[in-house]
Amino acid sequence: MNVTPIGGRPGIPGQDEIRQKTTTTTLRERKLRHDPITCLTAYDYATARLVDEAGIEMILVGDSLAQTMLGYENTLSVTVDEMLHHVKAVRRGVKRALLLADMPYGSYQIDADDALRNATRFVKEGGAEVVKIEGGEKRADLIRRIIDAEIPVAGHIGLTPQSVNVMGGYKVQGKNLNGIEQLMRDAVALDRAGVACIVLEGIPREVAAMITAEVGTPTIGIGAGPECDGQVLVFHDIINLTFGVPPKFVRRYGDAAELISEAVRGFRADVKSLQYPSDEESYHLPKETKAGLDTVLIRKRAMQR
Ligand code: KIV
């Protein structure tokens, strides 16, 4: 039984391929076919629908929502409950993409039982199909345990934002031989643990290419060059909704900030100048009620004279 509803209108020329439900299995097939995998973050129902309907194969409810949606300074503050609120909304908007949820800082670092309980919540309450965990070699045992509980896991290595204080800022990782060796060990450990995919963030293109060639697991890059099996970006980055200078790997595909500001300024100006609402944008009384009301008002006025 397929419990994930597969929507869309069948038989539209050229549309069948993008309407296929993405699973952890089809991700691997894409790697083997050298068919680039696309992934974007989404944090709400409307965005999730648009991203899903555009044919993106993976949707990540990233803990980047701490900054993009909740205005926190970094990802460290966001909680499991806050994440779940967004995962549930996104779940309602996604039909075909594989839905990944980030395990936030503190939800898997303290205790393995706790981590398993939290991962289960993302699946059971949130409807996530995969949970994402930052860290390589040192997380391999925990990841095996979560996979044993029938929960697919995405790895995430390189520039891992939850380690911002340990890294001393958001710095590109794997720039020297020791760093490269550690990244290779991390990738191989995740591959052996059986993760569904490995996010490679903020690492030199050459290192990402080596990892991608070495592991059977699909690699999804962000600031990791074009040789990865797929690419992920933060939705708010590609539509200019982050109020800052984006990192060098971000390509902007639209200007939502300008679009929203222009719409809001237009509404304000129309209300102030009495241009909104117009008569066409107003409800009217039925003819008979209007006639009756006019009669009442005429009588009232006559009595007042
Ligand atoms: O939280 C997030 O958006 C992420 C992506 C940057 C991969 O982890």
Short mmCIF file of C-alpha atoms and ligand atoms in Angstrom, two decimals:
data_model
loop_
_atom_site.label_atom_id
_atom_site.label_comp_id
_atom_site.label_asym_id
_atom_site.label_seq_id
_atom_site.Cartn_x
_atom_site.Cartn_y
_atom_site.Cartn_z
CA MET A 1 0.00 0.00 0.00
CA ASN A 2 1.31 3.43 -0.91
CA VAL A 3 0.47 5.70 2.03
CA THR A 4 1.92 8.84 0.47
CA PRO A 5 -0.74 10.32 -1.78
CA ILE A 6 0.49 10.93 -5.31
CA GLY A 7 -1.46 13.76 -6.87
CA GLY A 8 -1.27 15.66 -10.14
CA ARG A 9 -2.96 15.20 -13.48
CA PRO A 10 -1.60 12.17 -15.33
CA GLY A 11 -0.76 12.19 -19.00
CA ILE A 12 0.48 15.75 -19.39
CA PRO A 13 3.26 15.59 -21.98
CA GLY A 14 6.68 16.12 -20.42
CA GLN A 15 5.23 16.25 -16.91
CA ASP A 16 5.23 12.55 -16.00
CA GLU A 17 8.86 12.47 -14.93
CA ILE A 18 8.55 15.35 -12.48
CA ARG A 19 5.40 13.81 -11.05
CA GLN A 20 7.11 10.68 -9.80
CA LYS A 21 7.17 10.31 -6.01
CA THR A 22 10.75 10.63 -4.76
CA THR A 23 11.85 7.99 -2.30
CA THR A 24 15.19 7.06 -0.76
CA THR A 25 15.43 4.41 -3.49
CA THR A 26 14.83 6.79 -6.38
CA LEU A 27 17.52 9.10 -4.97
CA ARG A 28 20.09 6.32 -5.38
CA GLU A 29 18.80 5.56 -8.86
CA ARG A 30 19.34 9.21 -9.79
CA LYS A 31 22.92 9.06 -8.56
CA LEU A 32 23.55 5.99 -10.72
CA ARG A 33 21.96 7.72 -13.73
CA HIS A 34 23.93 10.96 -13.08
CA ASP A 35 20.59 12.72 -12.96
CA PRO A 36 21.07 15.81 -10.74
CA ILE A 37 18.88 15.85 -7.62
CA THR A 38 17.22 19.12 -6.61
CA CYS A 39 16.42 20.10 -3.05
CA LEU A 40 15.08 23.30 -1.50
CA THR A 41 14.05 24.20 1.99
CA ALA A 42 10.42 25.01 2.76
CA TYR A 43 8.89 25.97 6.07
CA ASP A 44 5.19 26.52 5.39
CA TYR A 45 2.25 25.06 3.44
CA ALA A 46 2.13 27.55 0.56
CA THR A 47 5.85 27.44 -0.20
CA ALA A 48 5.91 23.65 0.13
CA ARG A 49 3.10 23.35 -2.43
CA LEU A 50 4.84 25.62 -4.93
CA VAL A 51 8.21 23.90 -4.50
CA ASP A 52 6.63 20.45 -4.77
CA GLU A 53 4.52 21.37 -7.80
CA ALA A 54 7.62 22.79 -9.53
CA GLY A 55 9.10 19.29 -9.48
CA ILE A 56 11.81 19.66 -6.83
CA GLU A 57 12.67 16.13 -5.66
CA MET A 58 13.52 16.79 -2.01
CA ILE A 59 12.08 19.32 0.43
CA LEU A 60 13.98 20.02 3.62
CA VAL A 61 12.39 21.64 6.63
CA GLY A 62 15.77 22.94 7.69
CA ASP A 63 16.64 24.29 11.09
CA SER A 64 17.61 27.37 9.07
CA LEU A 65 13.99 28.27 9.79
CA ALA A 66 15.38 29.52 13.09
CA GLN A 67 16.73 32.49 11.14
CA THR A 68 14.51 32.71 8.05
CA MET A 69 11.14 32.25 9.80
CA LEU A 70 11.70 32.96 13.47
CA GLY A 71 14.35 35.68 13.41
CA TYR A 72 16.84 33.93 15.71
CA GLU A 73 20.51 34.78 15.29
CA ASN A 74 21.56 31.20 14.50
CA THR A 75 20.11 27.69 14.44
CA LEU A 76 21.01 26.81 18.03
CA SER A 77 17.84 28.13 19.69
CA VAL A 78 15.16 26.37 17.68
CA THR A 79 13.37 23.54 19.48
CA VAL A 80 11.82 20.24 18.40
CA ASP A 81 8.34 21.64 19.01
CA GLU A 82 9.03 24.73 16.90
CA MET A 83 10.44 22.55 14.11
CA LEU A 84 7.47 20.17 14.27
CA HIS A 85 5.00 23.03 13.86
CA HIS A 86 6.62 23.80 10.48
CA VAL A 87 7.14 20.17 9.44
CA LYS A 88 3.40 19.51 9.85
CA ALA A 89 2.50 22.52 7.71
CA VAL A 90 4.96 21.50 4.99
CA ARG A 91 3.71 17.90 5.08
CA ARG A 92 0.24 19.14 4.13
CA GLY A 93 1.68 20.85 1.03
CA VAL A 94 3.96 18.08 -0.25
CA LYS A 95 2.81 15.22 -2.47
CA ARG A 96 5.73 14.03 -4.55
CA ALA A 97 8.95 15.34 -3.02
CA LEU A 98 10.81 13.38 -0.36
CA LEU A 99 10.23 15.25 2.90
CA LEU A 100 13.24 15.71 5.19
CA ALA A 101 13.19 17.30 8.63
CA ASP A 102 16.21 18.67 10.42
CA MET A 103 16.82 17.43 13.95
CA PRO A 104 17.60 20.67 15.80
CA TYR A 105 20.55 21.30 18.11
CA GLY A 106 20.12 19.49 21.44
CA SER A 107 17.62 16.96 20.10
CA TYR A 108 20.19 14.22 19.37
CA GLN A 109 23.50 15.24 20.97
CA ILE A 110 22.66 14.45 24.60
CA ASP A 111 21.35 10.94 24.73
CA ALA A 112 20.65 8.24 22.13
CA ASP A 113 17.23 7.28 23.59
CA ASP A 114 16.22 10.91 23.50
CA ALA A 115 17.45 11.20 19.92
CA LEU A 116 15.40 8.19 18.89
CA ARG A 117 12.32 9.58 20.60
CA ASN A 118 12.75 12.93 18.84
CA ALA A 119 13.39 11.31 15.44
CA THR A 120 10.23 9.26 15.92
CA ARG A 121 8.23 12.44 16.63
CA PHE A 122 9.33 13.92 13.30
CA VAL A 123 8.00 10.85 11.51
CA LYS A 124 4.90 10.14 13.60
CA GLU A 125 3.69 13.66 14.34
CA GLY A 126 5.34 15.61 11.51
CA GLY A 127 5.05 13.14 8.63
CA ALA A 128 8.74 13.47 7.72
CA GLU A 129 10.19 10.66 5.64
CA VAL A 130 13.84 11.32 6.53
CA VAL A 131 15.49 13.09 9.47
CA LYS A 132 18.73 15.01 9.01
CA ILE A 133 21.53 14.97 11.56
CA GLU A 134 24.74 17.01 11.49
CA GLY A 135 28.09 15.26 11.99
CA GLY A 136 29.93 12.33 10.44
CA GLU A 137 32.04 9.62 12.06
CA LYS A 138 31.00 10.55 15.59
CA ARG A 139 27.28 10.19 14.74
CA ALA A 140 27.54 6.86 12.89
CA ASP A 141 26.39 4.65 15.82
CA LEU A 142 23.47 6.91 16.60
CA ILE A 143 22.47 7.03 12.93
CA ARG A 144 22.55 3.21 12.74
CA ARG A 145 20.22 3.08 15.73
CA ILE A 146 17.77 5.49 14.16
CA ILE A 147 17.84 3.59 10.86
CA ASP A 148 17.26 0.36 12.83
CA ALA A 149 14.07 1.99 14.08
CA GLU A 150 12.96 2.27 10.41
CA ILE A 151 13.72 5.97 10.09
CA PRO A 152 15.86 6.99 7.12
CA VAL A 153 18.58 9.50 8.02
CA ALA A 154 20.33 12.19 5.96
CA GLY A 155 23.88 13.00 7.01
CA HIS A 156 25.32 16.52 6.95
CA ILE A 157 29.05 17.22 7.04
CA GLY A 158 31.47 20.03 6.31
CA LEU A 159 30.26 23.42 7.50
CA THR A 160 27.68 22.25 10.02
CA PRO A 161 25.86 25.34 11.36
CA GLN A 162 25.03 23.70 14.71
CA SER A 163 28.80 23.63 15.39
CA VAL A 164 29.19 27.36 14.76
CA ASN A 165 30.73 28.00 18.18
CA VAL A 166 33.20 25.14 17.85
CA MET A 167 34.18 26.16 14.31
CA GLY A 168 34.55 29.79 15.44
CA GLY A 169 32.16 31.04 12.77
CA TYR A 170 30.73 29.85 9.49
CA LYS A 171 33.95 28.76 7.83
CA VAL A 172 34.62 26.62 4.78
CA GLN A 173 35.84 23.22 6.01
CA GLY A 174 38.34 20.75 4.52
CA LYS A 175 40.86 23.28 3.27
CA ASN A 176 43.94 21.43 4.53
CA LEU A 177 45.04 17.79 4.35
CA ASN A 178 43.89 16.94 7.88
CA GLY A 179 40.52 18.50 7.20
CA ILE A 180 40.17 16.60 3.93
CA GLU A 181 41.07 13.32 5.62
CA GLN A 182 38.47 13.92 8.35
CA LEU A 183 35.79 14.74 5.76
CA MET A 184 36.57 11.57 3.82
CA ARG A 185 36.34 9.53 7.03
CA ASP A 186 33.05 11.23 7.90
CA ALA A 187 31.57 10.55 4.47
CA VAL A 188 32.64 6.91 4.45
CA ALA A 189 31.27 6.40 8.00
CA LEU A 190 27.90 7.84 6.94
CA ASP A 191 27.90 5.77 3.76
CA ARG A 192 28.55 2.59 5.77
CA ALA A 193 25.90 3.53 8.32
CA GLY A 194 23.40 3.51 5.44
CA VAL A 195 22.24 7.13 5.27
CA ALA A 196 19.80 8.13 2.52
CA CYS A 197 21.94 11.04 1.37
CA ILE A 198 24.82 13.17 2.60
CA VAL A 199 24.57 16.96 2.61
CA LEU A 200 28.00 18.47 1.90
CA GLU A 201 28.06 22.06 3.05
CA GLY A 202 30.80 24.67 2.62
CA ILE A 203 33.66 22.52 1.38
CA PRO A 204 36.03 22.90 -1.58
CA ARG A 205 34.69 21.62 -4.88
CA GLU A 206 37.62 19.20 -5.24
CA VAL A 207 36.87 17.54 -1.89
CA ALA A 208 33.13 17.26 -2.64
CA ALA A 209 33.99 15.64 -5.99
CA MET A 210 36.26 13.09 -4.25
CA ILE A 211 33.57 12.23 -1.70
CA THR A 212 30.88 11.95 -4.38
CA ALA A 213 33.04 9.53 -6.37
CA GLU A 214 33.94 7.51 -3.26
CA VAL A 215 30.50 6.85 -1.74
CA GLY A 216 27.44 5.06 -3.10
CA THR A 217 25.19 7.44 -1.18
CA PRO A 218 23.90 10.46 -3.12
CA THR A 219 25.66 13.68 -2.08
CA ILE A 220 23.69 16.91 -1.97
CA GLY A 221 25.87 20.00 -2.06
CA ILE A 222 25.44 23.48 -0.73
CA GLY A 223 28.51 25.58 -1.37
CA ALA A 224 30.29 22.38 -2.43
CA GLY A 225 30.60 22.76 -6.19
CA PRO A 226 28.93 21.15 -9.18
CA GLU A 227 30.22 17.57 -8.91
CA CYS A 228 27.79 16.62 -6.13
CA ASP A 229 24.88 14.34 -7.06
CA GLY A 230 22.45 17.13 -6.23
CA GLN A 231 22.17 20.67 -4.96
CA VAL A 232 20.27 22.20 -2.07
CA LEU A 233 19.67 25.88 -1.34
CA VAL A 234 17.72 27.76 1.28
CA PHE A 235 14.47 28.94 -0.30
CA HIS A 236 14.69 32.40 1.26
CA ASP A 237 18.19 32.84 -0.22
CA ILE A 238 17.10 32.22 -3.81
CA ILE A 239 14.22 34.70 -3.59
CA ASN A 240 16.05 37.45 -1.67
CA LEU A 241 14.17 37.23 1.61
CA THR A 242 17.08 37.08 4.05
CA PHE A 243 17.85 40.78 4.60
CA GLY A 244 21.59 40.34 4.12
CA VAL A 245 24.44 39.70 1.74
CA PRO A 246 24.17 36.06 0.69
CA PRO A 247 27.10 33.63 0.72
CA LYS A 248 29.01 33.32 -2.57
CA PHE A 249 27.34 30.04 -3.56
CA VAL A 250 23.82 31.50 -3.51
CA ARG A 251 22.24 32.32 -6.85
CA ARG A 252 19.17 34.53 -6.71
CA TYR A 253 16.26 33.52 -8.91
CA GLY A 254 13.78 36.17 -7.83
CA ASP A 255 13.27 39.20 -5.63
CA ALA A 256 10.48 38.46 -3.20
CA ALA A 257 11.57 41.32 -0.93
CA GLU A 258 10.89 43.83 -3.71
CA LEU A 259 7.67 42.08 -4.76
CA ILE A 260 6.29 42.07 -1.20
CA SER A 261 7.40 45.63 -0.43
CA GLU A 262 5.84 46.92 -3.64
CA ALA A 263 2.54 45.14 -2.90
CA VAL A 264 2.44 46.44 0.68
CA ARG A 265 3.29 50.01 -0.38
CA GLY A 266 0.56 49.81 -3.05
CA PHE A 267 -2.08 48.67 -0.55
CA ARG A 268 -1.13 51.42 1.88
CA ALA A 269 -1.24 54.10 -0.79
CA ASP A 270 -4.64 52.94 -2.10
CA VAL A 271 -6.22 52.94 1.39
CA LYS A 272 -4.78 56.36 2.26
CA SER A 273 -6.04 57.84 -1.05
CA LEU A 274 -9.47 56.16 -0.73
CA GLN A 275 -8.80 54.10 -3.88
CA TYR A 276 -9.39 50.87 -2.00
CA PRO A 277 -11.87 49.28 -1.74
CA SER A 278 -13.81 50.26 -4.89
CA ASP A 279 -17.53 49.73 -5.37
CA GLU A 280 -16.77 46.53 -7.34
CA GLU A 281 -14.81 45.23 -4.36
CA SER A 282 -17.75 45.85 -1.98
CA TYR A 283 -20.78 43.67 -1.14
CA HIS A 284 -24.24 45.12 -1.88
CA LEU A 285 -27.70 44.65 -0.44
CA PRO A 286 -30.21 42.64 -2.49
CA LYS A 287 -32.51 45.00 -4.51
CA GLU A 288 -35.63 44.31 -2.36
CA THR A 289 -33.76 44.85 0.91
CA LYS A 290 -32.28 48.10 -0.46
CA ALA A 291 -35.75 49.33 -1.49
CA GLY A 292 -37.14 48.43 1.96
CA LEU A 293 -34.24 50.14 3.71
CA ASP A 294 -34.67 53.29 1.60
CA THR A 295 -38.35 53.43 2.58
CA VAL A 296 -37.51 53.07 6.28
CA LEU A 297 -34.87 55.80 6.06
CA ILE A 298 -37.24 58.21 4.25
CA ARG A 299 -39.91 57.64 6.94
CA LYS A 300 -37.35 58.16 9.72
CA ARG A 301 -36.15 61.42 8.20
CA ALA A 302 -39.75 62.63 7.78
CA MET A 303 -40.46 61.93 11.45
CA GLN A 304 -37.38 63.85 12.52
CA ARG A 305 -38.56 67.02 10.69
O1 KIV B 1 18.88 24.06 7.72
C1 KIV B 1 19.11 24.06 6.51
O2 KIV B 1 18.50 24.82 5.73
C2 KIV B 1 20.12 23.15 6.02
C3 KIV B 1 20.55 23.31 4.59
C4 KIV B 1 21.39 24.51 4.47
C5 KIV B 1 21.22 22.10 4.07
O3 KIV B 1 20.60 22.34 6.73
#
